[in-house]
PDB file of C-alpha atoms in Angstrom:
ATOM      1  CA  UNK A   1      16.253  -6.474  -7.898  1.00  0.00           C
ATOM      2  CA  UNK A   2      18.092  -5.179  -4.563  1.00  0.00           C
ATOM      3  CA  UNK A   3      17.713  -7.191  -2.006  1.00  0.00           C
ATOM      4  CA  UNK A   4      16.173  -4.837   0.247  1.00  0.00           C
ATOM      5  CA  UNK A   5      13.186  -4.888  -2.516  1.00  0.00           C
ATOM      6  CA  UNK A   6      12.639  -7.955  -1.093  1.00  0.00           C
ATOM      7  CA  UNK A   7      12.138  -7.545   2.273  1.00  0.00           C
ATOM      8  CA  UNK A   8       8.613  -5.187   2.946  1.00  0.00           C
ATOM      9  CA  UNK A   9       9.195  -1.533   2.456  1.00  0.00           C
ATOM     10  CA  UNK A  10       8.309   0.498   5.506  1.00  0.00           C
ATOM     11  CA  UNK A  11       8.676   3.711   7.203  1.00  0.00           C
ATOM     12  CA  UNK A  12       8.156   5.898  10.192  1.00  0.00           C
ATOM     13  CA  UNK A  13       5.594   8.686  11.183  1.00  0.00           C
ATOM     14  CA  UNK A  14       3.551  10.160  13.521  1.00  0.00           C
ATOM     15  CA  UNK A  15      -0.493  11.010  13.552  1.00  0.00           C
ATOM     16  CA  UNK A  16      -0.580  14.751  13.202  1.00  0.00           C
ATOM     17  CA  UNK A  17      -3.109  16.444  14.903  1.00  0.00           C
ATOM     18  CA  UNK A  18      -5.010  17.773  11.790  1.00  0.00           C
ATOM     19  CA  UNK A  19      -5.582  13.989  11.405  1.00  0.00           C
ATOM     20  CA  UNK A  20      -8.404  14.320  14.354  1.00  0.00           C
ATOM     21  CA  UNK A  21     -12.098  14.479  14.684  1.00  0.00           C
ATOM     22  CA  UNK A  22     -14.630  15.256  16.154  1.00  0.00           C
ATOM     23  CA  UNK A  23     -14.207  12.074  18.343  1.00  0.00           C
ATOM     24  CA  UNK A  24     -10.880  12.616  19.070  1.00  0.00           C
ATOM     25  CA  UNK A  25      -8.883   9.946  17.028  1.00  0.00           C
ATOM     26  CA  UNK A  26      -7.823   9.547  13.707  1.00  0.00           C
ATOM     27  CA  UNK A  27     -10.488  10.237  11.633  1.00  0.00           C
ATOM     28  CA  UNK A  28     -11.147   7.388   8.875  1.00  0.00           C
ATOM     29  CA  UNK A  29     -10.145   9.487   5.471  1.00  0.00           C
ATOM     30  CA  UNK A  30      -6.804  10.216   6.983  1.00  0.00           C
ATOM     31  CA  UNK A  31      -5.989   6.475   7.438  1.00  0.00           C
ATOM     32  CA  UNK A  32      -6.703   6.019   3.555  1.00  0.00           C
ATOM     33  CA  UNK A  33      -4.878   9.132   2.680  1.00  0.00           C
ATOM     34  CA  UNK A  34      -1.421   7.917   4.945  1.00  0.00           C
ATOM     35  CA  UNK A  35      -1.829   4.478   2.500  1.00  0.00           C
ATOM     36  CA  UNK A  36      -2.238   6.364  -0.336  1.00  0.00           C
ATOM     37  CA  UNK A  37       0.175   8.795   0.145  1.00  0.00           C
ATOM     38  CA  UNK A  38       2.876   7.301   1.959  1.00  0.00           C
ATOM     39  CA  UNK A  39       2.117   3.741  -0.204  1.00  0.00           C
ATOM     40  CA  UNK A  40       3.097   5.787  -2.813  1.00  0.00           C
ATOM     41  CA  UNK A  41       6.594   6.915  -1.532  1.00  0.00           C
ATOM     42  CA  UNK A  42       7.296   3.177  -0.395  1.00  0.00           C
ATOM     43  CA  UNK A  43       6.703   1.974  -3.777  1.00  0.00           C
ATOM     44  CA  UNK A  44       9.827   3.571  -4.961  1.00  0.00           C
ATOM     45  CA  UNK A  45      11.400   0.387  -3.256  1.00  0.00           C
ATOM     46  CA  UNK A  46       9.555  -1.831  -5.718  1.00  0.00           C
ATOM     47  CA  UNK A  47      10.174   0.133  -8.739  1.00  0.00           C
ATOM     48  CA  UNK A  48       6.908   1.801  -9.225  1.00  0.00           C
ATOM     49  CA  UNK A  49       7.212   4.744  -7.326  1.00  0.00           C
ATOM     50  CA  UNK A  50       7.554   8.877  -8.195  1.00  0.00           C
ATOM     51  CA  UNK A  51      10.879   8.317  -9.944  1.00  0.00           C
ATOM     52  CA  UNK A  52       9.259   5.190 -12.214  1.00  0.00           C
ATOM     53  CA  UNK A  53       6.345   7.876 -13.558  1.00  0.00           C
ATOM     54  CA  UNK A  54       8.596  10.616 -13.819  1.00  0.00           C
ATOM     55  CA  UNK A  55      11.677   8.234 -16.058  1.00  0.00           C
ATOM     56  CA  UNK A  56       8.317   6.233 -18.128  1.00  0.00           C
ATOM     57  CA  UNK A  57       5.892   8.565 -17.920  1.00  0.00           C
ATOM     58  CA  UNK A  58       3.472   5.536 -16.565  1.00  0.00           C
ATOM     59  CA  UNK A  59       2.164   4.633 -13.316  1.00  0.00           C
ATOM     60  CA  UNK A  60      -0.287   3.017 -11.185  1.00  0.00           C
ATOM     61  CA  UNK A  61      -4.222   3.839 -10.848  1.00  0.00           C
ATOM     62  CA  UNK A  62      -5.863   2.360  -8.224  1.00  0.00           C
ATOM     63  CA  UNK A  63      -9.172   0.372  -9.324  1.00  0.00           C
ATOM     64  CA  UNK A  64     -10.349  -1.100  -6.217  1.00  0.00           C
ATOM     65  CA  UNK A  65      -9.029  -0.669  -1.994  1.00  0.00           C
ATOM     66  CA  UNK A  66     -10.943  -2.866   0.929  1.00  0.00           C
ATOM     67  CA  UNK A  67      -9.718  -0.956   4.288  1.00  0.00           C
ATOM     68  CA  UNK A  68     -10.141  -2.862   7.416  1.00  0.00           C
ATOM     69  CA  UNK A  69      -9.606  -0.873  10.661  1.00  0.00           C
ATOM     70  CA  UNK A  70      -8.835  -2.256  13.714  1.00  0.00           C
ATOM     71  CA  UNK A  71      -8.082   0.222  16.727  1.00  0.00           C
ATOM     72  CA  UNK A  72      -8.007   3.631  17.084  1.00  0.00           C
ATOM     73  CA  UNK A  73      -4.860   6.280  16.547  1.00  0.00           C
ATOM     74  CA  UNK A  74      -4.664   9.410  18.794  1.00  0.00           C
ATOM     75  CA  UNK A  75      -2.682  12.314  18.439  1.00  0.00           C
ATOM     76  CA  UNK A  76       0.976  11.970  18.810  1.00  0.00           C
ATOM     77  CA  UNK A  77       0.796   8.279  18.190  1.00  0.00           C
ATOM     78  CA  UNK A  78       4.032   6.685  16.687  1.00  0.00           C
ATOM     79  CA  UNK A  79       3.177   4.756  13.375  1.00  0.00           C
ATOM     80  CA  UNK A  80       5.449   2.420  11.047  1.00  0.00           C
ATOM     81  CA  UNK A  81       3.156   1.651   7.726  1.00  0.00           C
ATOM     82  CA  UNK A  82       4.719  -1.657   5.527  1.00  0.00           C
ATOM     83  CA  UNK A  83       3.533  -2.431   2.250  1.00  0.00           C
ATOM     84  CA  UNK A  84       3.963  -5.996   0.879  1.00  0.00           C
ATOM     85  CA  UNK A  85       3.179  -7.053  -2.873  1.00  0.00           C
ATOM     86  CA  UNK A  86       0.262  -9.934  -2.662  1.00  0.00           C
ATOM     87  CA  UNK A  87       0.526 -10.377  -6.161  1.00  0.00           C
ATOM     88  CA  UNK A  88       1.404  -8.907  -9.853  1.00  0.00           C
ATOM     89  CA  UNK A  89       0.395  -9.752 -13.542  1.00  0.00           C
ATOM     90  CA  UNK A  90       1.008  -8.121 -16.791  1.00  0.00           C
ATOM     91  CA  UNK A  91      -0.895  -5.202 -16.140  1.00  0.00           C
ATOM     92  CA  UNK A  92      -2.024  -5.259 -12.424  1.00  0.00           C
ATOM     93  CA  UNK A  93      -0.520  -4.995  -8.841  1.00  0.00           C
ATOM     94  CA  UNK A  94      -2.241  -5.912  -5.665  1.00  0.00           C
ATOM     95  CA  UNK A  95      -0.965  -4.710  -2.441  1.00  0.00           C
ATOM     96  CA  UNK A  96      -1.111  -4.810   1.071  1.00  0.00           C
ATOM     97  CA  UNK A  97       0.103  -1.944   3.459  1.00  0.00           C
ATOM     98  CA  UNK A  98      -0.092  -2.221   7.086  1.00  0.00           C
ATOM     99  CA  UNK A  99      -0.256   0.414   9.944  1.00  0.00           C
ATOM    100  CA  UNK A 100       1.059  -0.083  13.260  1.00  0.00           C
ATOM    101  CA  UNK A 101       0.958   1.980  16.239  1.00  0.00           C
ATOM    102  CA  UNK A 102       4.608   1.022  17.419  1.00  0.00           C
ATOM    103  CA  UNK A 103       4.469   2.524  21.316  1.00  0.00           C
ATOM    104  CA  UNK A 104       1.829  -0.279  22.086  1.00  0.00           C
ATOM    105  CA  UNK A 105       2.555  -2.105  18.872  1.00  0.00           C
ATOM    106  CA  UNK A 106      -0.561  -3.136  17.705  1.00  0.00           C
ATOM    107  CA  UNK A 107      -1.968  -3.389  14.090  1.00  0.00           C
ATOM    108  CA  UNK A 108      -4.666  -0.301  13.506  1.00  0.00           C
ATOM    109  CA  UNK A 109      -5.840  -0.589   9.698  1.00  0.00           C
ATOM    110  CA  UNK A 110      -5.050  -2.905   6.789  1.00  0.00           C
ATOM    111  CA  UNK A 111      -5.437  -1.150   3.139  1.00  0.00           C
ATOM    112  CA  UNK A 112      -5.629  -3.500   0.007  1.00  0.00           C
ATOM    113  CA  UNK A 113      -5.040  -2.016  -3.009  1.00  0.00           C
ATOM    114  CA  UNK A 114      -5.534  -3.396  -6.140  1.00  0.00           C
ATOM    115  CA  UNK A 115      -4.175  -0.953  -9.227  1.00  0.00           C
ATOM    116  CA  UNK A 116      -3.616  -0.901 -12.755  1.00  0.00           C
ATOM    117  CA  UNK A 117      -0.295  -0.012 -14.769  1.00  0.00           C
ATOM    118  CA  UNK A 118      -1.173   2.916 -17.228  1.00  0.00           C
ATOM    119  CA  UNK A 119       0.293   4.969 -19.644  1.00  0.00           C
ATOM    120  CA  UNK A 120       0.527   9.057 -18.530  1.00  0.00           C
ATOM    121  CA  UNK A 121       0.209  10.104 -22.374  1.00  0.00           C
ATOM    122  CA  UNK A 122      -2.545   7.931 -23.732  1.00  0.00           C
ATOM    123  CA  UNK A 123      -4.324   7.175 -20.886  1.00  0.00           C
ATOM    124  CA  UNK A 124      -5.003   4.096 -21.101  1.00  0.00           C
ATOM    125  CA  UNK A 125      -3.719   0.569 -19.314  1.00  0.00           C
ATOM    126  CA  UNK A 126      -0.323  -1.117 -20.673  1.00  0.00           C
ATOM    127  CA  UNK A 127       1.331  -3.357 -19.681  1.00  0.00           C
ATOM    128  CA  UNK A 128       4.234  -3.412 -17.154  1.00  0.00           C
ATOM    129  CA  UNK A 129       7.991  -3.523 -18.867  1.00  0.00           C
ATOM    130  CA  UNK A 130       9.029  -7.608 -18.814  1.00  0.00           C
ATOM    131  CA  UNK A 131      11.777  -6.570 -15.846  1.00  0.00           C
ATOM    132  CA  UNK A 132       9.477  -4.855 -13.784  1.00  0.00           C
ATOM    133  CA  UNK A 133       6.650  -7.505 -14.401  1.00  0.00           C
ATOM    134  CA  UNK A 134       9.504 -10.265 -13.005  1.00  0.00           C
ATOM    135  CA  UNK A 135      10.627  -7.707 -10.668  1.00  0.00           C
ATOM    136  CA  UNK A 136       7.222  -7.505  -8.711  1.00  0.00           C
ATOM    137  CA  UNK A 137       6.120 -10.697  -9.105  1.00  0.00           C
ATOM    138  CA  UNK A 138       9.427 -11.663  -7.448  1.00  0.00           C
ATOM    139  CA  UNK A 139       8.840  -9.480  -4.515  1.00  0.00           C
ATOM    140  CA  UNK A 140       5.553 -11.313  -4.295  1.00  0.00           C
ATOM    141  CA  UNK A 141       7.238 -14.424  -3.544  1.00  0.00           C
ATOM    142  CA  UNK A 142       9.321 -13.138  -1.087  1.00  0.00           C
ATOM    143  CA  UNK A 143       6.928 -11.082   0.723  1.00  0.00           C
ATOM    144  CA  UNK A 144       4.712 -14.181   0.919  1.00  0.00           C
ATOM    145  CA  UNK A 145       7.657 -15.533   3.427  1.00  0.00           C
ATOM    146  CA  UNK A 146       7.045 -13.042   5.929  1.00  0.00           C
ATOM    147  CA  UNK A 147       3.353 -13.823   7.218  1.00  0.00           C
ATOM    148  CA  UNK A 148      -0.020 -11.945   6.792  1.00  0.00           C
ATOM    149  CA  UNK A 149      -1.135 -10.173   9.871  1.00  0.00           C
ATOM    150  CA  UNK A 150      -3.252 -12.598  12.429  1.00  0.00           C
ATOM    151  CA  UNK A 151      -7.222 -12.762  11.542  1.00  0.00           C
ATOM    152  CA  UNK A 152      -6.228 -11.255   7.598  1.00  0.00           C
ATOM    153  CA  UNK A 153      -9.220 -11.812   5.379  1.00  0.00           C
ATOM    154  CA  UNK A 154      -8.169 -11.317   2.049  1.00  0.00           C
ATOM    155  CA  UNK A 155     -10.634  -9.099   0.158  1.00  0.00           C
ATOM    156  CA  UNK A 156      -9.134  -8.144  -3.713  1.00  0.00           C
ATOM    157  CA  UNK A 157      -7.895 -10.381  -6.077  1.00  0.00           C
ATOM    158  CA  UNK A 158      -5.353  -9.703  -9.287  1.00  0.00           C
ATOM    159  CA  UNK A 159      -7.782 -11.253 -11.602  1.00  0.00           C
ATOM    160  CA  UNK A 160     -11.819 -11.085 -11.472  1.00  0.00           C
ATOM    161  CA  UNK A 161     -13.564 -14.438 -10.977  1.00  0.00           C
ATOM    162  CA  UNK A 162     -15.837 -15.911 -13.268  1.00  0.00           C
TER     163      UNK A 162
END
């Protein structure tokens, strides 16, 4: 795994003003789609993005996402969304991306996401190649070095409990 795997994938962007509502801040969908869609791109880093589906024809379906949002985003506002891996089995990943507003820098919304590795063809869940099993689980461990963001209730688990 590259070492920059192992440090928490991020990137820049800015709320666009389609993002608004009614009230005049980021309306709540358009958090979830930023996670989703931008998630997405910064999984590449881990080795489960776009280029992973198009080379295995497999991918990720999310099963289950607890958002928690904490202050408001206006128009204009500079963001910088991380992801970190919490956690990874055979068959399942469970995430945690993070949005910051970075003029003020304050946290606005946490996403957990909790998806399943499945196969494009049959449709169905398989599990992840050995290397990419070790892979994520290793950027588990190294994410958990850097720490979770302050008051962090953790909400999805990799496994269901009895």
């Amino acid at each position: 795994m590259p070492a920059s795997a192992l440090e928490l994938p991020r990137t820049q962007l800015t709320v666009d003003p389609a993002w608004i509502d009614l009230y005049g801040h980021m309306n709540a969908a358009r958090y979830v789609g930023v996670f989703d869609h931008t998630g997405y791109q910064l999984l590449d880093a881990l080795g489960v993005g776009e280029s992973y589906t198009r080379t295995s024809r497999c991918g990720i379906y999310t099963v289950d996402i607890a958002v928690n949002y904490r202050r408001e985003l206006l128009v204009g506002d500079p963001l910088e969304l991380r992801l970190r891996v919490l956690g990874a089995d055979t068959k399942r990943l469970l995430c945690l991306m993070e949005l910051f507003q970075t003029r003020d820098n304050y946290l606005a919304a946490t996403m957990e996401q909790l998806s399943v590795h499945v196969n494009l063809d049959t449709r169905r869940s398989q599990p992840f190649p050995d290397t990419l099993v070790q892979s994520l689980q290793a950027a588990a461990q190294a994410h958990a070095s850097a720490p979770l963001p302050e008051r962090h209730v953790r909400r999805l688990a990799l496994a269901r409990t009895a």
